[in-house]
Structures are given as structure tokens and as C-alpha cells.
């Protein structure tokens, strides 16, 4: 679940064009684009991951491991390879 603090920190200053896989643990990001593969897009959209959505990286396994991500009230795990294909901007 995205914390109130995360939503409260959404400001005009944003860093754009970075992969979700590089977002630090505890940080929030706004989704800018999804992978080009239609099946992946459909799966991500079903989980609430679509352009404009704010996600929070709750935990990140090192090195290049699985990400624990929250979007709205939904939490899920995502492989590093998939997260690297999702472009986000920090909020």
C-alpha cells in the first residue's frame, strides 16, 4: 500500500526516464511507459500499473533481485528484468 508520506511528497520536481528497477527502496515513482510486449502490458494494467500510476518500491533484493512494489492497495513482487522495462519518473 502506498503510504500517505509517499503521496504527500508528490511535487513539481521530478526526475524522468529511469527504469523502475533503479528506484531505491522506500521511494515512489510515477509510471511513464510500459514494456512494448502486449501480454506484459495487459498483465501490468490488470495489476494497476499503467502510465500515470504512482508506485512505491517497498523492498528490493540485491543484486538485481526481485522488487516488492505497491500500487494503490495492491502489493506484488516483480522480477528485476521486468522492472527494468518500465520507465518511471521519481516523485
Tab-separated table of N, CA, C and O in Angstrom:
chain	number	residue	atom	x	y	z
A	1	UNK	N	0.847	-1.171	0.000
A	1	UNK	CA	0.000	0.000	0.000
A	1	UNK	C	0.897	1.240	0.000
A	1	UNK	O	1.880	1.300	0.713
A	2	UNK	N	0.593	2.220	-0.806
A	2	UNK	CA	1.365	3.453	-0.850
A	2	UNK	C	1.081	4.244	0.418
A	2	UNK	O	-0.068	4.434	0.780
A	3	UNK	N	2.129	4.663	1.066
A	3	UNK	CA	1.966	5.383	2.323
A	3	UNK	C	1.531	6.821	2.081
A	3	UNK	O	1.752	7.382	1.012
A	4	UNK	N	0.906	7.409	3.093
A	4	UNK	CA	0.484	8.803	2.994
A	4	UNK	C	1.678	9.699	2.724
A	4	UNK	O	1.600	10.626	1.934
A	5	UNK	N	2.806	9.407	3.364
A	5	UNK	CA	4.011	10.206	3.180
A	5	UNK	C	4.445	10.205	1.726
A	5	UNK	O	4.868	11.219	1.183
A	6	UNK	N	4.322	9.053	1.070
A	6	UNK	CA	4.696	8.939	-0.335
A	6	UNK	C	3.816	9.839	-1.199
A	6	UNK	O	4.299	10.572	-2.043
A	7	UNK	N	2.513	9.800	-0.985
A	7	UNK	CA	1.589	10.624	-1.761
A	7	UNK	C	1.795	12.097	-1.444
A	7	UNK	O	1.755	12.956	-2.322
A	8	UNK	N	2.063	12.411	-0.190
A	8	UNK	CA	2.248	13.789	0.234
A	8	UNK	C	3.486	14.406	-0.416
A	8	UNK	O	3.538	15.615	-0.637
A	9	UNK	N	4.482	13.591	-0.753
A	9	UNK	CA	5.732	14.102	-1.301
A	9	UNK	C	5.708	14.305	-2.810
A	9	UNK	O	6.729	14.610	-3.400
A	10	UNK	N	4.551	14.128	-3.450
A	10	UNK	CA	4.469	14.366	-4.889
A	10	UNK	C	4.549	15.868	-5.124
A	10	UNK	O	3.712	16.621	-4.685
A	11	UNK	N	5.596	16.275	-5.825
A	11	UNK	CA	5.849	17.696	-6.052
A	11	UNK	C	6.058	17.948	-7.550
A	11	UNK	O	6.048	17.027	-8.348
A	12	UNK	N	6.270	19.182	-7.907
A	12	UNK	CA	6.516	19.518	-9.298
A	12	UNK	C	7.862	19.009	-9.775
A	12	UNK	O	8.047	18.723	-10.947
A	13	UNK	N	8.841	18.889	-8.877
A	13	UNK	CA	10.163	18.419	-9.249
A	13	UNK	C	10.124	16.917	-9.474
A	13	UNK	O	9.737	16.161	-8.602
A	14	UNK	N	10.492	16.482	-10.658
A	14	UNK	CA	10.517	15.051	-10.947
A	14	UNK	C	11.752	14.730	-11.778
A	14	UNK	O	12.187	15.534	-12.595
A	15	UNK	N	12.305	13.553	-11.561
A	15	UNK	CA	13.377	13.038	-12.389
A	15	UNK	C	12.732	12.005	-13.294
A	15	UNK	O	12.086	11.093	-12.819
A	16	UNK	N	12.877	12.174	-14.607
A	16	UNK	CA	12.150	11.279	-15.512
A	16	UNK	C	13.086	10.389	-16.304
A	16	UNK	O	14.282	10.626	-16.397
A	17	UNK	N	12.471	9.358	-16.891
A	17	UNK	CA	13.187	8.496	-17.806
A	17	UNK	C	14.123	7.498	-17.171
A	17	UNK	O	15.146	7.188	-17.755
A	18	UNK	N	13.799	6.973	-16.002
A	18	UNK	CA	14.646	5.958	-15.385
A	18	UNK	C	13.852	4.657	-15.269
A	18	UNK	O	12.631	4.679	-15.169
A	19	UNK	N	14.543	3.510	-15.284
A	19	UNK	CA	13.824	2.247	-15.137
A	19	UNK	C	13.360	2.044	-13.695
A	19	UNK	O	14.029	2.465	-12.749
A	20	UNK	N	12.225	1.405	-13.521
A	20	UNK	CA	11.704	1.124	-12.189
A	20	UNK	C	12.712	0.316	-11.371
A	20	UNK	O	12.806	0.479	-10.164
A	21	UNK	N	13.497	-0.512	-12.030
A	21	UNK	CA	14.475	-1.345	-11.331
A	21	UNK	C	15.553	-0.530	-10.620
A	21	UNK	O	16.195	-1.018	-9.704
A	22	UNK	N	15.732	0.737	-11.008
A	22	UNK	CA	16.765	1.562	-10.375
A	22	UNK	C	16.213	2.465	-9.269
A	22	UNK	O	16.971	3.211	-8.650
A	23	UNK	N	14.919	2.401	-9.001
A	23	UNK	CA	14.315	3.207	-7.933
A	23	UNK	C	14.694	2.592	-6.586
A	23	UNK	O	14.598	1.382	-6.399
A	24	UNK	N	15.137	3.428	-5.662
A	24	UNK	CA	15.577	2.952	-4.351
A	24	UNK	C	14.410	2.494	-3.492
A	24	UNK	O	13.291	2.995	-3.620
A	25	UNK	N	14.708	1.583	-2.603
A	25	UNK	CA	13.728	1.081	-1.642
A	25	UNK	C	13.144	2.239	-0.841
A	25	UNK	O	13.858	3.122	-0.395
A	26	UNK	N	11.817	2.264	-0.704
A	26	UNK	CA	11.133	3.318	0.034
A	26	UNK	C	10.782	4.535	-0.797
A	26	UNK	O	10.125	5.446	-0.316
A	27	UNK	N	11.194	4.551	-2.071
A	27	UNK	CA	10.910	5.689	-2.946
A	27	UNK	C	9.663	5.441	-3.786
A	27	UNK	O	9.284	4.305	-4.046
A	28	UNK	N	9.055	6.546	-4.217
A	28	UNK	CA	7.869	6.489	-5.078
A	28	UNK	C	8.214	6.986	-6.468
A	28	UNK	O	9.105	7.823	-6.638
A	29	UNK	N	7.491	6.474	-7.445
A	29	UNK	CA	7.712	6.878	-8.830
A	29	UNK	C	6.394	6.844	-9.583
A	29	UNK	O	5.494	6.078	-9.259
A	30	UNK	N	6.297	7.697	-10.601
A	30	UNK	CA	5.125	7.722	-11.476
A	30	UNK	C	5.493	6.979	-12.759
A	30	UNK	O	6.519	7.251	-13.379
A	31	UNK	N	4.645	6.044	-13.165
A	31	UNK	CA	4.896	5.245	-14.368
A	31	UNK	C	4.735	6.134	-15.601
A	31	UNK	O	3.732	6.819	-15.756
A	32	UNK	N	5.748	6.121	-16.455
A	32	UNK	CA	5.731	6.898	-17.696
A	32	UNK	C	5.420	6.014	-18.902
A	32	UNK	O	4.684	6.419	-19.783
A	33	UNK	N	6.006	4.817	-18.940
A	33	UNK	CA	5.740	3.908	-20.063
A	33	UNK	C	5.921	2.464	-19.616
A	33	UNK	O	6.643	2.170	-18.674
A	34	UNK	N	5.246	1.575	-20.345
A	34	UNK	CA	5.275	0.144	-20.070
A	34	UNK	C	6.101	-0.571	-21.133
A	34	UNK	O	6.391	-0.006	-22.191
A	35	UNK	N	6.463	-1.848	-20.887
A	35	UNK	CA	7.165	-2.615	-21.911
A	35	UNK	C	6.335	-2.699	-23.186
A	35	UNK	O	5.101	-2.619	-23.144
A	36	UNK	N	6.974	-2.895	-24.314
A	36	UNK	CA	6.258	-2.910	-25.592
A	36	UNK	C	5.489	-4.204	-25.843
A	36	UNK	O	4.596	-4.229	-26.678
A	37	UNK	N	5.801	-5.259	-25.143
A	37	UNK	CA	5.126	-6.544	-25.352
A	37	UNK	C	3.671	-6.464	-24.882
A	37	UNK	O	3.397	-6.157	-23.722
A	38	UNK	N	2.689	-6.734	-25.764
A	38	UNK	CA	1.271	-6.584	-25.424
A	38	UNK	C	0.815	-7.430	-24.227
A	38	UNK	O	0.016	-6.972	-23.410
A	39	UNK	N	1.311	-8.660	-24.109
A	39	UNK	CA	0.899	-9.522	-22.990
A	39	UNK	C	1.389	-8.951	-21.661
A	39	UNK	O	0.667	-8.997	-20.660
A	40	UNK	N	2.600	-8.415	-21.643
A	40	UNK	CA	3.122	-7.799	-20.419
A	40	UNK	C	2.331	-6.547	-20.071
A	40	UNK	O	2.027	-6.305	-18.901
A	41	UNK	N	2.010	-5.748	-21.070
A	41	UNK	CA	1.205	-4.546	-20.832
A	41	UNK	C	-0.136	-4.917	-20.212
A	41	UNK	O	-0.574	-4.296	-19.248
A	42	UNK	N	-0.788	-5.931	-20.753
A	42	UNK	CA	-2.093	-6.371	-20.253
A	42	UNK	C	-1.978	-6.834	-18.799
A	42	UNK	O	-2.805	-6.470	-17.953
A	43	UNK	N	-0.955	-7.616	-18.491
A	43	UNK	CA	-0.757	-8.124	-17.133
A	43	UNK	C	-0.500	-6.989	-16.161
A	43	UNK	O	-1.068	-6.947	-15.064
A	44	UNK	N	0.352	-6.039	-16.539
A	44	UNK	CA	0.669	-4.907	-15.665
A	44	UNK	C	-0.555	-4.023	-15.442
A	44	UNK	O	-0.820	-3.581	-14.327
A	45	UNK	N	-1.304	-3.765	-16.505
A	45	UNK	CA	-2.514	-2.942	-16.364
A	45	UNK	C	-3.523	-3.600	-15.429
A	45	UNK	O	-4.204	-2.925	-14.667
A	46	UNK	N	-3.620	-4.932	-15.475
A	46	UNK	CA	-4.532	-5.656	-14.591
A	46	UNK	C	-4.133	-5.485	-13.122
A	46	UNK	O	-4.976	-5.561	-12.239
A	47	UNK	N	-2.842	-5.226	-12.872
A	47	UNK	CA	-2.351	-5.012	-11.504
A	47	UNK	C	-2.347	-3.537	-11.118
A	47	UNK	O	-1.854	-3.172	-10.068
A	48	UNK	N	-2.861	-2.681	-12.003
A	48	UNK	CA	-2.909	-1.255	-11.697
A	48	UNK	C	-1.683	-0.482	-12.113
A	48	UNK	O	-1.550	0.695	-11.798
A	49	UNK	N	-0.776	-1.131	-12.828
A	49	UNK	CA	0.432	-0.459	-13.305
A	49	UNK	C	0.164	0.020	-14.716
A	49	UNK	O	0.113	-0.759	-15.662
A	50	UNK	N	-0.049	1.323	-14.851
A	50	UNK	CA	-0.315	1.941	-16.155
A	50	UNK	C	0.299	3.328	-16.128
A	50	UNK	O	0.599	3.856	-15.054
A	51	UNK	N	0.520	3.935	-17.284
A	51	UNK	CA	1.090	5.281	-17.295
A	51	UNK	C	0.278	6.235	-16.417
A	51	UNK	O	-0.956	6.252	-16.470
A	52	UNK	N	0.978	6.975	-15.577
A	52	UNK	CA	0.345	7.909	-14.656
A	52	UNK	C	0.172	7.358	-13.254
A	52	UNK	O	-0.025	8.114	-12.305
A	53	UNK	N	0.236	6.045	-13.090
A	53	UNK	CA	0.077	5.431	-11.765
A	53	UNK	C	1.319	5.688	-10.909
A	53	UNK	O	2.443	5.699	-11.411
A	54	UNK	N	1.106	5.892	-9.622
A	54	UNK	CA	2.216	6.062	-8.685
A	54	UNK	C	2.459	4.728	-7.994
A	54	UNK	O	1.527	4.096	-7.504
A	55	UNK	N	3.712	4.297	-8.007
A	55	UNK	CA	4.098	3.049	-7.355
A	55	UNK	C	5.168	3.339	-6.304
A	55	UNK	O	5.892	4.326	-6.411
A	56	UNK	N	5.231	2.482	-5.308
A	56	UNK	CA	6.245	2.600	-4.265
A	56	UNK	C	7.045	1.308	-4.220
A	56	UNK	O	6.473	0.221	-4.216
A	57	UNK	N	8.377	1.431	-4.212
A	57	UNK	CA	9.245	0.267	-4.070
A	57	UNK	C	9.406	0.021	-2.573
A	57	UNK	O	10.031	0.809	-1.868
A	58	UNK	N	8.793	-1.050	-2.081
A	58	UNK	CA	8.830	-1.360	-0.657
A	58	UNK	C	10.133	-2.036	-0.254
A	58	UNK	O	10.716	-1.716	0.781
A	59	UNK	N	10.568	-2.993	-1.075
A	59	UNK	CA	11.821	-3.704	-0.822
A	59	UNK	C	12.447	-4.090	-2.136
A	59	UNK	O	11.766	-4.236	-3.143
A	60	UNK	N	13.770	-4.261	-2.109
A	60	UNK	CA	14.477	-4.661	-3.315
A	60	UNK	C	15.586	-5.628	-2.923
A	60	UNK	O	16.453	-5.287	-2.118
A	61	UNK	N	15.532	-6.842	-3.475
A	61	UNK	CA	16.569	-7.830	-3.208
A	61	UNK	C	17.817	-7.461	-4.001
A	61	UNK	O	17.729	-6.969	-5.122
A	62	UNK	N	18.956	-7.676	-3.423
A	62	UNK	CA	20.224	-7.365	-4.087
A	62	UNK	C	20.954	-8.657	-4.376
A	62	UNK	O	20.838	-9.615	-3.631
A	63	UNK	N	21.788	-8.726	-5.366
A	63	UNK	CA	21.911	-7.816	-6.503
A	63	UNK	C	20.914	-8.184	-7.598
A	63	UNK	O	20.716	-9.350	-7.884
A	64	UNK	N	20.319	-7.206	-8.163
A	64	UNK	CA	19.369	-7.357	-9.281
A	64	UNK	C	18.336	-8.445	-9.020
A	64	UNK	O	18.074	-9.296	-9.846
A	65	UNK	N	17.726	-8.368	-7.848
A	65	UNK	CA	16.745	-9.381	-7.471
A	65	UNK	C	15.323	-8.917	-7.682
A	65	UNK	O	15.040	-8.047	-8.499
A	66	UNK	N	14.435	-9.491	-6.902
A	66	UNK	CA	13.010	-9.210	-7.019
A	66	UNK	C	12.662	-7.920	-6.285
A	66	UNK	O	13.214	-7.627	-5.230
A	67	UNK	N	11.730	-7.144	-6.851
A	67	UNK	CA	11.241	-5.919	-6.225
A	67	UNK	C	9.885	-6.187	-5.596
A	67	UNK	O	9.037	-6.843	-6.207
A	68	UNK	N	9.674	-5.676	-4.403
A	68	UNK	CA	8.377	-5.713	-3.727
A	68	UNK	C	7.785	-4.333	-3.962
A	68	UNK	O	8.318	-3.334	-3.474
A	69	UNK	N	6.701	-4.262	-4.738
A	69	UNK	CA	6.145	-2.997	-5.208
A	69	UNK	C	4.696	-2.856	-4.744
A	69	UNK	O	3.976	-3.842	-4.635
A	70	UNK	N	4.275	-1.617	-4.460
A	70	UNK	CA	2.888	-1.325	-4.113
A	70	UNK	C	2.318	-0.329	-5.110
A	70	UNK	O	2.990	0.615	-5.523
A	71	UNK	N	1.069	-0.576	-5.490
A	71	UNK	CA	0.335	0.342	-6.353
A	71	UNK	C	-1.085	0.398	-5.814
A	71	UNK	O	-1.819	-0.591	-5.892
A	72	UNK	N	-1.456	1.533	-5.239
A	72	UNK	CA	-2.764	1.622	-4.595
A	72	UNK	C	-2.798	0.712	-3.382
A	72	UNK	O	-1.902	0.746	-2.560
A	73	UNK	N	-3.813	-0.161	-3.309
A	73	UNK	CA	-3.910	-1.084	-2.179
A	73	UNK	C	-3.285	-2.439	-2.497
A	73	UNK	O	-3.270	-3.331	-1.661
A	74	UNK	N	-2.747	-2.606	-3.698
A	74	UNK	CA	-2.186	-3.875	-4.142
A	74	UNK	C	-0.678	-3.895	-3.962
A	74	UNK	O	0.010	-2.938	-4.327
A	75	UNK	N	-0.157	-4.985	-3.397
A	75	UNK	CA	1.281	-5.206	-3.291
A	75	UNK	C	1.620	-6.468	-4.062
A	75	UNK	O	0.868	-7.439	-4.033
A	76	UNK	N	2.759	-6.464	-4.757
A	76	UNK	CA	3.163	-7.636	-5.518
A	76	UNK	C	4.664	-7.632	-5.715
A	76	UNK	O	5.333	-6.634	-5.469
A	77	UNK	N	5.182	-8.779	-6.129
A	77	UNK	CA	6.607	-8.949	-6.405
A	77	UNK	C	6.809	-8.875	-7.918
A	77	UNK	O	5.950	-9.311	-8.687
A	78	UNK	N	7.955	-8.321	-8.312
A	78	UNK	CA	8.246	-8.158	-9.728
A	78	UNK	C	9.725	-8.479	-9.976
A	78	UNK	O	10.589	-8.041	-9.219
A	79	UNK	N	9.991	-9.234	-11.015
A	79	UNK	CA	11.379	-9.539	-11.369
A	79	UNK	C	12.103	-8.272	-11.826
A	79	UNK	O	11.517	-7.396	-12.449
A	80	UNK	N	13.393	-8.254	-11.554
A	80	UNK	CA	14.239	-7.118	-11.931
A	80	UNK	C	14.186	-6.879	-13.439
A	80	UNK	O	14.142	-5.733	-13.893
A	81	UNK	N	14.178	-7.959	-14.220
A	81	UNK	CA	14.169	-7.831	-15.681
A	81	UNK	C	12.918	-7.117	-16.175
A	81	UNK	O	12.974	-6.312	-17.099
A	82	UNK	N	11.769	-7.408	-15.567
A	82	UNK	CA	10.526	-6.733	-15.950
A	82	UNK	C	10.541	-5.278	-15.488
A	82	UNK	O	10.171	-4.375	-16.239
A	83	UNK	N	10.991	-5.047	-14.260
A	83	UNK	CA	11.046	-3.681	-13.729
A	83	UNK	C	11.973	-2.802	-14.563
A	83	UNK	O	11.748	-1.596	-14.679
A	84	UNK	N	12.997	-3.382	-15.155
A	84	UNK	CA	13.934	-2.614	-15.980
A	84	UNK	C	13.279	-2.110	-17.265
A	84	UNK	O	13.758	-1.159	-17.882
A	85	UNK	N	12.159	-2.720	-17.669
A	85	UNK	CA	11.464	-2.321	-18.896
A	85	UNK	C	10.379	-1.266	-18.656
A	85	UNK	O	9.777	-0.778	-19.605
A	86	UNK	N	10.133	-0.928	-17.385
A	86	UNK	CA	9.119	0.061	-17.049
A	86	UNK	C	9.797	1.389	-16.766
A	86	UNK	O	10.602	1.498	-15.842
A	87	UNK	N	9.487	2.396	-17.578
A	87	UNK	CA	10.093	3.719	-17.401
A	87	UNK	C	9.252	4.534	-16.435
A	87	UNK	O	8.038	4.586	-16.543
A	88	UNK	N	9.931	5.165	-15.464
A	88	UNK	CA	9.252	5.946	-14.436
A	88	UNK	C	9.937	7.290	-14.226
A	88	UNK	O	11.048	7.505	-14.709
A	89	UNK	N	9.256	8.166	-13.499
A	89	UNK	CA	9.871	9.408	-13.045
A	89	UNK	C	9.688	9.467	-11.528
A	89	UNK	O	8.631	9.103	-11.016
A	90	UNK	N	10.724	9.872	-10.815
A	90	UNK	CA	10.656	9.943	-9.362
A	90	UNK	C	9.722	11.070	-8.947
A	90	UNK	O	9.692	12.130	-9.575
A	91	UNK	N	8.967	10.829	-7.890
A	91	UNK	CA	8.081	11.865	-7.349
A	91	UNK	C	8.391	12.090	-5.884
A	91	UNK	O	8.946	11.273	-5.231
